[in-house]
């Protein structure tokens, strides 16, 4: 009774492991991932930059205000003219004027009419940056989804391996208890018994290593989901062979598209440098009031067109060559990314096919190992086989089962990798995998 009570207390004190399905893990992990938050902020910033570029077409509008006080002859002469207080008497003191003060308030506006295509190219670059940022976000989201899927599958595998090791150790310990009694009666050789104990120690070593590995992977999963690493988080699912529906590739990869947009940005920057020698035409206007004492303000206005032509810029050709070099570098990066994307897709498909073809072999190995163990047990109890052979058979079953579940793990992981490489690892694909791996 005391043992039962103690066991109940220990069970009640042990924290329950909360299991999450793959779909739940991905949903939580995407919300907690800081890289994805950074990419979302980059999208917001790029869209704001596009709005800023578009609004530049409206020109500028500003209010002006200033108070001045001085005895400079030119300043005093101009101030009197602006205030409307200039008279012939002012000429007598033009070289030695009294202090003149002025309150000025005004409005000034300018609208670009032609900027050498600078505004239109800025809008184009803003749009390309927004598109590149969106592609980057979508690719980052797929990458984070794969990371979470990998961690969840790893916990699922570790849980199964730890369970297998525990079952095997308990079965081996039961066999050793029987062998101990037989050894005491002289029916089991001491050498066989101690050899069997050595195998049991090896199995216990597997259990310790796999239990510790499971503990670490659960901590990593908790951290991936934005939880405290000390939280007990498990994988609510089952490793099994699943026939996933075929999903056609979604076209160009998002990371490649982002680099292609970046190449277009640099190409547009090259065009902007080439056009920097074109004239700039701006319509402007201003309205201004001046007063000596904050009363009797006198206003004036000015409207006009301003033409600016940059001539004699010694750095023009250097800037143009630098922009061309940057555009060439960006185009090369995009081309290399396309090549790498093709290689990654081929590698992912090869890995998936290899795991699928290996699975029947691993399954057959488990069946043969179990058959061998089932044949050894009755022979051992009849005294026709050694306990050493029984434990060897148990160890062989554990190794075969571990290899089988590792193959199932690879099959599902490589499927996720293939989806990532083909840009189809989206919420629908995650839902399919989550349903396929449900208990």
Short mmCIF file of C-alpha atoms in Angstrom, two decimals:
data_model
loop_
_atom_site.label_atom_id
_atom_site.label_comp_id
_atom_site.label_asym_id
_atom_site.label_seq_id
_atom_site.Cartn_x
_atom_site.Cartn_y
_atom_site.Cartn_z
CA UNK A 1 0.00 0.00 0.00
CA UNK A 2 2.86 2.31 0.84
CA UNK A 3 4.46 1.68 -2.56
CA UNK A 4 1.18 2.39 -4.35
CA UNK A 5 0.74 5.66 -2.43
CA UNK A 6 4.30 6.71 -3.19
CA UNK A 7 3.82 5.97 -6.89
CA UNK A 8 0.60 7.97 -6.93
CA UNK A 9 2.30 10.98 -5.32
CA UNK A 10 5.16 10.84 -7.82
CA UNK A 11 2.72 10.59 -10.72
CA UNK A 12 0.71 13.54 -9.43
CA UNK A 13 3.87 15.63 -8.99
CA UNK A 14 5.09 14.93 -12.53
CA UNK A 15 4.09 17.80 -14.86
CA UNK A 16 1.97 16.70 -17.77
CA UNK A 17 3.46 17.16 -21.20
CA UNK A 18 1.24 19.32 -23.39
CA UNK A 19 1.04 17.94 -26.90
CA UNK A 20 0.52 20.14 -29.96
CA UNK A 21 -0.38 19.04 -33.44
CA UNK A 22 1.75 20.12 -36.37
CA UNK A 23 -0.85 22.68 -37.44
CA UNK A 24 -0.99 24.16 -33.94
CA UNK A 25 2.79 24.26 -33.69
CA UNK A 26 3.14 26.11 -37.00
CA UNK A 27 0.43 28.60 -36.07
CA UNK A 28 2.05 29.40 -32.72
CA UNK A 29 5.58 29.41 -34.09
CA UNK A 30 4.79 31.83 -36.89
CA UNK A 31 3.31 34.30 -34.40
CA UNK A 32 6.37 34.06 -32.13
CA UNK A 33 9.17 34.14 -34.70
CA UNK A 34 11.23 37.33 -34.56
CA UNK A 35 12.65 36.92 -38.07
CA UNK A 36 9.15 36.91 -39.49
CA UNK A 37 8.27 40.01 -37.47
CA UNK A 38 11.35 41.71 -38.92
CA UNK A 39 10.30 40.76 -42.45
CA UNK A 40 6.77 42.07 -41.82
CA UNK A 41 8.23 45.38 -40.64
CA UNK A 42 10.36 45.48 -43.80
CA UNK A 43 7.20 45.10 -45.91
CA UNK A 44 5.53 47.94 -44.02
CA UNK A 45 8.59 50.15 -44.47
CA UNK A 46 8.86 49.39 -48.18
CA UNK A 47 5.19 50.24 -48.74
CA UNK A 48 5.66 53.50 -46.85
CA UNK A 49 8.63 54.27 -49.08
CA UNK A 50 6.47 53.69 -52.16
CA UNK A 51 3.83 56.09 -50.82
CA UNK A 52 6.52 58.68 -50.15
CA UNK A 53 7.82 58.38 -53.71
CA UNK A 54 4.34 58.81 -55.16
CA UNK A 55 3.59 61.83 -52.99
CA UNK A 56 6.80 63.49 -54.21
CA UNK A 57 4.90 64.27 -57.43
CA UNK A 58 2.84 66.79 -55.48
CA UNK A 59 5.87 68.89 -54.67
CA UNK A 60 6.27 70.76 -51.41
CA UNK A 61 4.32 73.27 -49.35
CA UNK A 62 5.70 75.11 -46.36
CA UNK A 63 4.99 78.02 -44.04
CA UNK A 64 7.67 80.58 -43.23
CA UNK A 65 8.11 82.98 -40.37
CA UNK A 66 11.04 85.14 -39.28
CA UNK A 67 11.91 88.11 -37.07
CA UNK A 68 14.95 90.26 -37.92
CA UNK A 69 16.57 93.38 -36.49
CA UNK A 70 19.64 95.01 -37.99
CA UNK A 71 21.46 98.11 -39.26
CA UNK A 72 22.99 96.69 -42.41
CA UNK A 73 22.32 99.30 -45.16
CA UNK A 74 21.19 96.79 -47.73
CA UNK A 75 18.97 94.99 -45.20
CA UNK A 76 17.44 98.28 -43.95
CA UNK A 77 16.82 99.49 -47.53
CA UNK A 78 15.16 96.21 -48.59
CA UNK A 79 13.12 95.97 -45.40
CA UNK A 80 11.71 99.45 -45.84
CA UNK A 81 10.79 98.60 -49.44
CA UNK A 82 9.02 95.40 -48.33
CA UNK A 83 7.18 97.14 -45.49
CA UNK A 84 6.10 100.02 -47.74
CA UNK A 85 7.75 102.64 -45.49
CA UNK A 86 10.45 103.76 -47.93
CA UNK A 87 10.46 107.50 -48.81
CA UNK A 88 12.89 110.12 -50.07
CA UNK A 89 13.78 110.85 -46.44
CA UNK A 90 15.11 107.34 -46.23
CA UNK A 91 17.78 108.26 -48.78
CA UNK A 92 19.36 110.68 -46.30
CA UNK A 93 20.24 107.83 -43.93
CA UNK A 94 20.86 105.12 -46.47
CA UNK A 95 24.55 104.78 -45.52
CA UNK A 96 23.89 104.95 -41.77
CA UNK A 97 20.33 103.69 -41.23
CA UNK A 98 18.51 103.41 -37.96
CA UNK A 99 17.91 99.86 -36.69
CA UNK A 100 15.26 98.19 -38.78
CA UNK A 101 13.18 95.33 -37.50
CA UNK A 102 10.78 93.16 -39.44
CA UNK A 103 8.18 90.48 -38.82
CA UNK A 104 7.81 88.20 -41.81
CA UNK A 105 5.25 85.46 -42.44
CA UNK A 106 4.71 83.64 -45.69
CA UNK A 107 3.75 80.55 -47.70
CA UNK A 108 5.91 78.86 -50.30
CA UNK A 109 5.04 76.00 -52.67
CA UNK A 110 6.74 74.18 -55.50
CA UNK A 111 5.54 71.50 -57.94
CA UNK A 112 7.95 69.48 -60.09
CA UNK A 113 7.03 69.58 -63.78
CA UNK A 114 9.97 67.60 -65.10
CA UNK A 115 12.69 65.98 -62.99
CA UNK A 116 14.68 64.09 -65.59
CA UNK A 117 12.48 61.05 -64.81
CA UNK A 118 13.79 61.05 -61.24
CA UNK A 119 10.31 61.00 -59.67
CA UNK A 120 8.92 58.29 -61.96
CA UNK A 121 12.03 56.17 -61.43
CA UNK A 122 11.76 56.68 -57.66
CA UNK A 123 8.17 55.45 -57.80
CA UNK A 124 9.28 52.46 -59.83
CA UNK A 125 12.04 51.66 -57.35
CA UNK A 126 9.58 52.04 -54.46
CA UNK A 127 7.19 49.60 -56.10
CA UNK A 128 10.00 47.11 -56.74
CA UNK A 129 11.18 47.40 -53.14
CA UNK A 130 7.66 46.74 -51.86
CA UNK A 131 7.32 43.69 -54.11
CA UNK A 132 10.79 42.41 -53.11
CA UNK A 133 9.94 42.87 -49.43
CA UNK A 134 6.67 40.96 -49.86
CA UNK A 135 8.49 38.11 -51.63
CA UNK A 136 11.07 38.10 -48.86
CA UNK A 137 8.35 37.90 -46.23
CA UNK A 138 6.58 35.02 -47.96
CA UNK A 139 9.85 33.11 -48.35
CA UNK A 140 10.79 33.76 -44.73
CA UNK A 141 7.36 32.50 -43.68
CA UNK A 142 7.89 29.27 -45.62
CA UNK A 143 11.36 28.90 -44.10
CA UNK A 144 10.04 29.39 -40.57
CA UNK A 145 7.24 26.90 -41.31
CA UNK A 146 9.84 24.33 -42.35
CA UNK A 147 11.92 25.04 -39.23
CA UNK A 148 8.91 24.46 -37.00
CA UNK A 149 7.94 21.33 -38.95
CA UNK A 150 11.47 19.98 -38.58
CA UNK A 151 11.48 20.59 -34.83
CA UNK A 152 8.03 19.10 -34.35
CA UNK A 153 8.95 15.97 -36.34
CA UNK A 154 12.18 15.65 -34.38
CA UNK A 155 10.28 15.67 -31.09
CA UNK A 156 7.84 13.12 -32.52
CA UNK A 157 10.74 10.84 -33.50
CA UNK A 158 12.49 11.29 -30.16
CA UNK A 159 9.30 10.45 -28.28
CA UNK A 160 8.91 7.23 -30.26
CA UNK A 161 12.55 6.21 -29.81
CA UNK A 162 12.42 6.90 -26.08
CA UNK A 163 9.25 4.82 -25.83
CA UNK A 164 10.82 1.92 -27.75
CA UNK A 165 13.93 2.01 -25.58
CA UNK A 166 11.83 1.96 -22.40
CA UNK A 167 9.77 -1.01 -23.62
CA UNK A 168 12.87 -2.93 -24.67
CA UNK A 169 14.67 -2.31 -21.38
CA UNK A 170 11.65 -3.51 -19.39
CA UNK A 171 11.36 -6.65 -21.52
CA UNK A 172 15.10 -7.34 -21.21
CA UNK A 173 14.99 -6.86 -17.45
CA UNK A 174 12.16 -9.41 -17.24
CA UNK A 175 14.20 -11.91 -19.23
CA UNK A 176 17.21 -11.31 -16.97
CA UNK A 177 15.12 -11.97 -13.86
CA UNK A 178 14.11 -15.34 -15.28
CA UNK A 179 17.70 -16.03 -16.29
CA UNK A 180 18.87 -15.17 -12.74
CA UNK A 181 16.63 -17.84 -11.29
CA UNK A 182 17.77 -20.36 -13.87
CA UNK A 183 21.41 -19.45 -13.27
CA UNK A 184 20.98 -20.03 -9.56
CA UNK A 185 19.71 -23.53 -10.41
CA UNK A 186 22.63 -24.13 -12.75
CA UNK A 187 20.46 -24.13 -15.86
CA UNK A 188 22.08 -20.99 -17.43
CA UNK A 189 25.77 -20.55 -17.99
CA UNK A 190 27.32 -17.68 -16.07
CA UNK A 191 29.11 -16.46 -19.18
CA UNK A 192 25.81 -16.20 -21.06
CA UNK A 193 24.15 -14.43 -18.16
CA UNK A 194 26.85 -11.80 -17.83
CA UNK A 195 26.93 -11.33 -21.59
CA UNK A 196 23.18 -10.73 -21.47
CA UNK A 197 23.71 -8.20 -18.67
CA UNK A 198 26.19 -6.37 -20.88
CA UNK A 199 23.56 -6.14 -23.63
CA UNK A 200 21.03 -4.86 -21.08
CA UNK A 201 23.51 -2.16 -20.04
CA UNK A 202 23.82 -1.14 -23.69
CA UNK A 203 20.03 -0.94 -24.00
CA UNK A 204 19.89 1.19 -20.86
CA UNK A 205 22.49 3.45 -22.41
CA UNK A 206 20.25 3.87 -25.46
CA UNK A 207 17.37 4.76 -23.16
CA UNK A 208 19.38 7.37 -21.25
CA UNK A 209 20.68 8.99 -24.44
CA UNK A 210 17.29 9.00 -26.14
CA UNK A 211 15.52 10.33 -23.04
CA UNK A 212 18.04 13.19 -22.79
CA UNK A 213 17.73 13.84 -26.52
CA UNK A 214 13.95 14.02 -26.15
CA UNK A 215 14.27 16.49 -23.27
CA UNK A 216 16.52 18.76 -25.33
CA UNK A 217 14.31 18.63 -28.43
CA UNK A 218 11.22 19.45 -26.37
CA UNK A 219 13.01 22.49 -24.99
CA UNK A 220 13.88 23.56 -28.52
CA UNK A 221 10.27 23.09 -29.62
CA UNK A 222 9.04 25.19 -26.70
CA UNK A 223 11.50 27.95 -27.60
CA UNK A 224 10.44 27.77 -31.26
CA UNK A 225 6.82 28.27 -30.21
CA UNK A 226 7.73 31.32 -28.13
CA UNK A 227 7.33 29.51 -24.80
CA UNK A 228 9.71 29.18 -21.89
CA UNK A 229 12.28 26.50 -22.72
CA UNK A 230 11.41 24.79 -19.43
CA UNK A 231 7.85 24.20 -20.63
CA UNK A 232 6.97 20.58 -21.30
CA UNK A 233 5.83 20.58 -24.92
CA UNK A 234 5.34 17.38 -26.86
CA UNK A 235 4.26 16.47 -30.38
CA UNK A 236 0.67 15.28 -30.66
CA UNK A 237 0.92 12.93 -33.60
CA UNK A 238 2.22 9.63 -34.91
CA UNK A 239 4.99 8.84 -37.36
CA UNK A 240 3.51 6.80 -40.19
CA UNK A 241 3.63 6.37 -43.91
CA UNK A 242 1.35 8.88 -45.58
CA UNK A 243 0.50 9.29 -49.24
CA UNK A 244 0.43 13.04 -49.63
CA UNK A 245 -1.35 14.47 -52.69
CA UNK A 246 0.93 15.71 -55.43
CA UNK A 247 1.39 19.49 -55.41
CA UNK A 248 2.63 21.22 -58.54
CA UNK A 249 5.48 23.69 -58.16
CA UNK A 250 4.27 27.25 -57.65
CA UNK A 251 6.62 28.70 -60.24
CA UNK A 252 9.59 30.88 -59.42
CA UNK A 253 10.78 30.77 -55.83
CA UNK A 254 10.02 33.80 -53.68
CA UNK A 255 13.65 34.34 -52.74
CA UNK A 256 14.61 34.29 -56.41
CA UNK A 257 11.83 36.74 -57.24
CA UNK A 258 13.05 39.06 -54.46
CA UNK A 259 16.56 39.04 -55.94
CA UNK A 260 15.16 39.66 -59.42
CA UNK A 261 13.29 42.69 -58.08
CA UNK A 262 16.52 43.87 -56.46
CA UNK A 263 18.27 43.55 -59.83
CA UNK A 264 15.54 45.71 -61.40
CA UNK A 265 16.02 48.28 -58.63
CA UNK A 266 19.73 48.57 -59.40
CA UNK A 267 18.95 48.73 -63.13
CA UNK A 268 16.58 51.62 -62.45
CA UNK A 269 19.25 53.26 -60.30
CA UNK A 270 21.61 53.03 -63.26
CA UNK A 271 19.03 54.80 -65.45
CA UNK A 272 18.64 57.52 -62.81
CA UNK A 273 22.36 58.19 -62.86
CA UNK A 274 22.33 58.35 -66.66
CA UNK A 275 19.46 60.86 -66.54
CA UNK A 276 21.04 63.02 -63.85
CA UNK A 277 22.30 65.46 -66.54
CA UNK A 278 18.77 66.20 -67.76
CA UNK A 279 17.18 69.55 -66.85
CA UNK A 280 14.82 69.89 -63.90
CA UNK A 281 11.77 72.16 -64.27
CA UNK A 282 9.74 73.28 -61.28
CA UNK A 283 6.75 75.60 -60.90
CA UNK A 284 6.94 77.63 -57.72
CA UNK A 285 5.05 80.36 -55.94
CA UNK A 286 5.30 82.33 -52.72
CA UNK A 287 3.22 84.79 -50.73
CA UNK A 288 4.87 86.88 -48.06
CA UNK A 289 3.90 89.62 -45.57
CA UNK A 290 6.22 92.05 -43.77
CA UNK A 291 5.61 94.48 -40.92
CA UNK A 292 7.66 96.55 -38.51
CA UNK A 293 5.26 96.22 -35.58
CA UNK A 294 2.95 93.25 -36.15
CA UNK A 295 0.42 95.60 -37.71
CA UNK A 296 -0.20 97.05 -41.15
CA UNK A 297 1.29 94.03 -42.86
CA UNK A 298 2.17 94.53 -46.48
CA UNK A 299 2.04 91.45 -48.66
CA UNK A 300 3.75 90.48 -51.92
CA UNK A 301 3.70 87.42 -54.10
CA UNK A 302 5.88 85.74 -56.69
CA UNK A 303 5.09 83.03 -59.24
CA UNK A 304 7.44 81.45 -61.71
CA UNK A 305 9.16 78.53 -63.37
CA UNK A 306 12.61 77.38 -62.32
CA UNK A 307 14.93 75.56 -64.74
CA UNK A 308 18.06 73.82 -63.47
CA UNK A 309 20.59 72.17 -65.78
CA UNK A 310 23.60 70.47 -64.16
CA UNK A 311 26.70 71.21 -66.22
CA UNK A 312 30.30 70.29 -65.65
CA UNK A 313 29.71 67.51 -63.08
CA UNK A 314 33.10 65.78 -62.81
CA UNK A 315 31.70 62.73 -60.97
CA UNK A 316 28.96 61.94 -63.50
CA UNK A 317 30.74 59.16 -65.41
CA UNK A 318 32.15 57.60 -62.24
CA UNK A 319 28.70 57.43 -60.65
CA UNK A 320 27.26 56.01 -63.85
CA UNK A 321 29.91 53.27 -64.02
CA UNK A 322 29.40 52.43 -60.34
CA UNK A 323 25.64 52.11 -60.86
CA UNK A 324 26.21 49.86 -63.88
CA UNK A 325 28.53 47.63 -61.83
CA UNK A 326 25.97 47.34 -59.03
CA UNK A 327 23.26 46.40 -61.53
CA UNK A 328 25.52 43.73 -63.02
CA UNK A 329 26.28 42.31 -59.57
CA UNK A 330 22.57 42.17 -58.69
CA UNK A 331 21.75 40.40 -61.96
CA UNK A 332 24.48 37.82 -61.27
CA UNK A 333 23.13 37.22 -57.77
CA UNK A 334 19.65 36.60 -59.17
CA UNK A 335 20.99 34.21 -61.81
CA UNK A 336 22.96 32.26 -59.21
CA UNK A 337 19.89 32.07 -56.95
CA UNK A 338 17.87 30.60 -59.83
CA UNK A 339 20.55 27.97 -60.39
CA UNK A 340 20.73 27.11 -56.70
CA UNK A 341 16.94 26.88 -56.49
CA UNK A 342 16.95 24.28 -59.27
CA UNK A 343 19.64 22.25 -57.51
CA UNK A 344 17.82 22.43 -54.18
CA UNK A 345 14.58 21.23 -55.78
CA UNK A 346 16.37 18.31 -57.43
CA UNK A 347 18.13 17.39 -54.18
CA UNK A 348 14.88 17.57 -52.19
CA UNK A 349 13.12 15.29 -54.69
CA UNK A 350 16.01 12.82 -54.62
CA UNK A 351 16.01 12.70 -50.82
CA UNK A 352 12.26 12.14 -50.70
CA UNK A 353 12.36 9.35 -53.30
CA UNK A 354 15.30 7.70 -51.51
CA UNK A 355 13.39 7.69 -48.20
CA UNK A 356 10.29 6.27 -49.88
CA UNK A 357 12.27 3.48 -51.54
CA UNK A 358 14.10 2.69 -48.28
CA UNK A 359 10.90 2.41 -46.25
CA UNK A 360 9.84 -1.10 -47.45
CA UNK A 361 13.33 -2.40 -46.65
CA UNK A 362 13.22 -0.91 -43.16
CA UNK A 363 9.73 -2.35 -42.59
CA UNK A 364 10.83 -5.81 -43.72
CA UNK A 365 13.86 -5.63 -41.42
CA UNK A 366 11.58 -4.96 -38.44
CA UNK A 367 9.35 -7.89 -39.34
CA UNK A 368 12.31 -10.28 -39.68
CA UNK A 369 13.84 -9.09 -36.41
CA UNK A 370 10.55 -9.60 -34.57
CA UNK A 371 10.13 -13.08 -36.07
CA UNK A 372 13.61 -13.97 -34.90
CA UNK A 373 12.84 -12.79 -31.36
CA UNK A 374 9.55 -14.71 -31.26
CA UNK A 375 11.38 -17.90 -32.30
CA UNK A 376 14.15 -17.43 -29.74
CA UNK A 377 11.86 -16.96 -26.72
CA UNK A 378 10.16 -20.43 -26.65
CA UNK A 379 13.46 -22.13 -27.43
CA UNK A 380 15.10 -20.29 -24.54
CA UNK A 381 12.34 -21.30 -22.14
CA UNK A 382 12.75 -24.88 -23.29
CA UNK A 383 16.45 -24.63 -22.50
CA UNK A 384 17.47 -24.97 -26.14
CA UNK A 385 18.74 -21.38 -26.55
CA UNK A 386 20.78 -19.02 -24.41
CA UNK A 387 19.39 -15.88 -22.77
CA UNK A 388 22.25 -14.11 -24.48
CA UNK A 389 20.66 -14.82 -27.88
CA UNK A 390 17.29 -13.58 -26.63
CA UNK A 391 18.71 -10.22 -25.58
CA UNK A 392 20.67 -9.98 -28.80
CA UNK A 393 17.40 -10.49 -30.65
CA UNK A 394 15.70 -7.82 -28.52
CA UNK A 395 18.53 -5.39 -29.27
CA UNK A 396 18.22 -6.20 -32.98
CA UNK A 397 14.48 -5.47 -32.87
CA UNK A 398 15.11 -2.13 -31.14
CA UNK A 399 17.71 -1.15 -33.75
CA UNK A 400 15.44 -2.22 -36.60
CA UNK A 401 12.45 -0.33 -35.19
CA UNK A 402 14.59 2.75 -34.59
CA UNK A 403 15.81 2.62 -38.20
CA UNK A 404 12.23 2.19 -39.42
CA UNK A 405 10.93 5.21 -37.52
CA UNK A 406 13.94 7.28 -38.57
CA UNK A 407 13.04 6.43 -42.18
CA UNK A 408 9.44 7.53 -41.56
CA UNK A 409 10.82 10.72 -40.01
CA UNK A 410 12.98 11.36 -43.06
CA UNK A 411 10.09 10.63 -45.40
CA UNK A 412 7.93 13.31 -43.81
CA UNK A 413 10.80 15.75 -43.32
CA UNK A 414 11.95 15.39 -46.92
CA UNK A 415 8.37 15.86 -48.06
CA UNK A 416 8.33 19.18 -46.20
CA UNK A 417 11.71 20.03 -47.73
CA UNK A 418 10.37 19.27 -51.19
CA UNK A 419 7.42 21.58 -50.54
CA UNK A 420 9.81 24.28 -49.38
CA UNK A 421 12.01 23.89 -52.46
CA UNK A 422 8.99 24.05 -54.78
CA UNK A 423 7.46 27.05 -52.95
CA UNK A 424 4.34 25.10 -51.94
CA UNK A 425 4.86 24.88 -48.17
CA UNK A 426 1.77 26.90 -47.33
CA UNK A 427 -1.05 26.58 -44.81
CA UNK A 428 -2.87 24.00 -46.96
CA UNK A 429 0.24 21.80 -47.13
CA UNK A 430 0.72 22.07 -43.37
CA UNK A 431 -2.92 21.08 -42.83
CA UNK A 432 -2.41 18.03 -45.07
CA UNK A 433 0.69 16.95 -43.14
CA UNK A 434 -0.97 17.59 -39.78
CA UNK A 435 -3.95 15.43 -40.77
CA UNK A 436 -1.68 12.71 -42.18
CA UNK A 437 0.35 12.50 -38.96
CA UNK A 438 -2.60 12.67 -36.56
CA UNK A 439 -3.04 9.84 -34.10
#
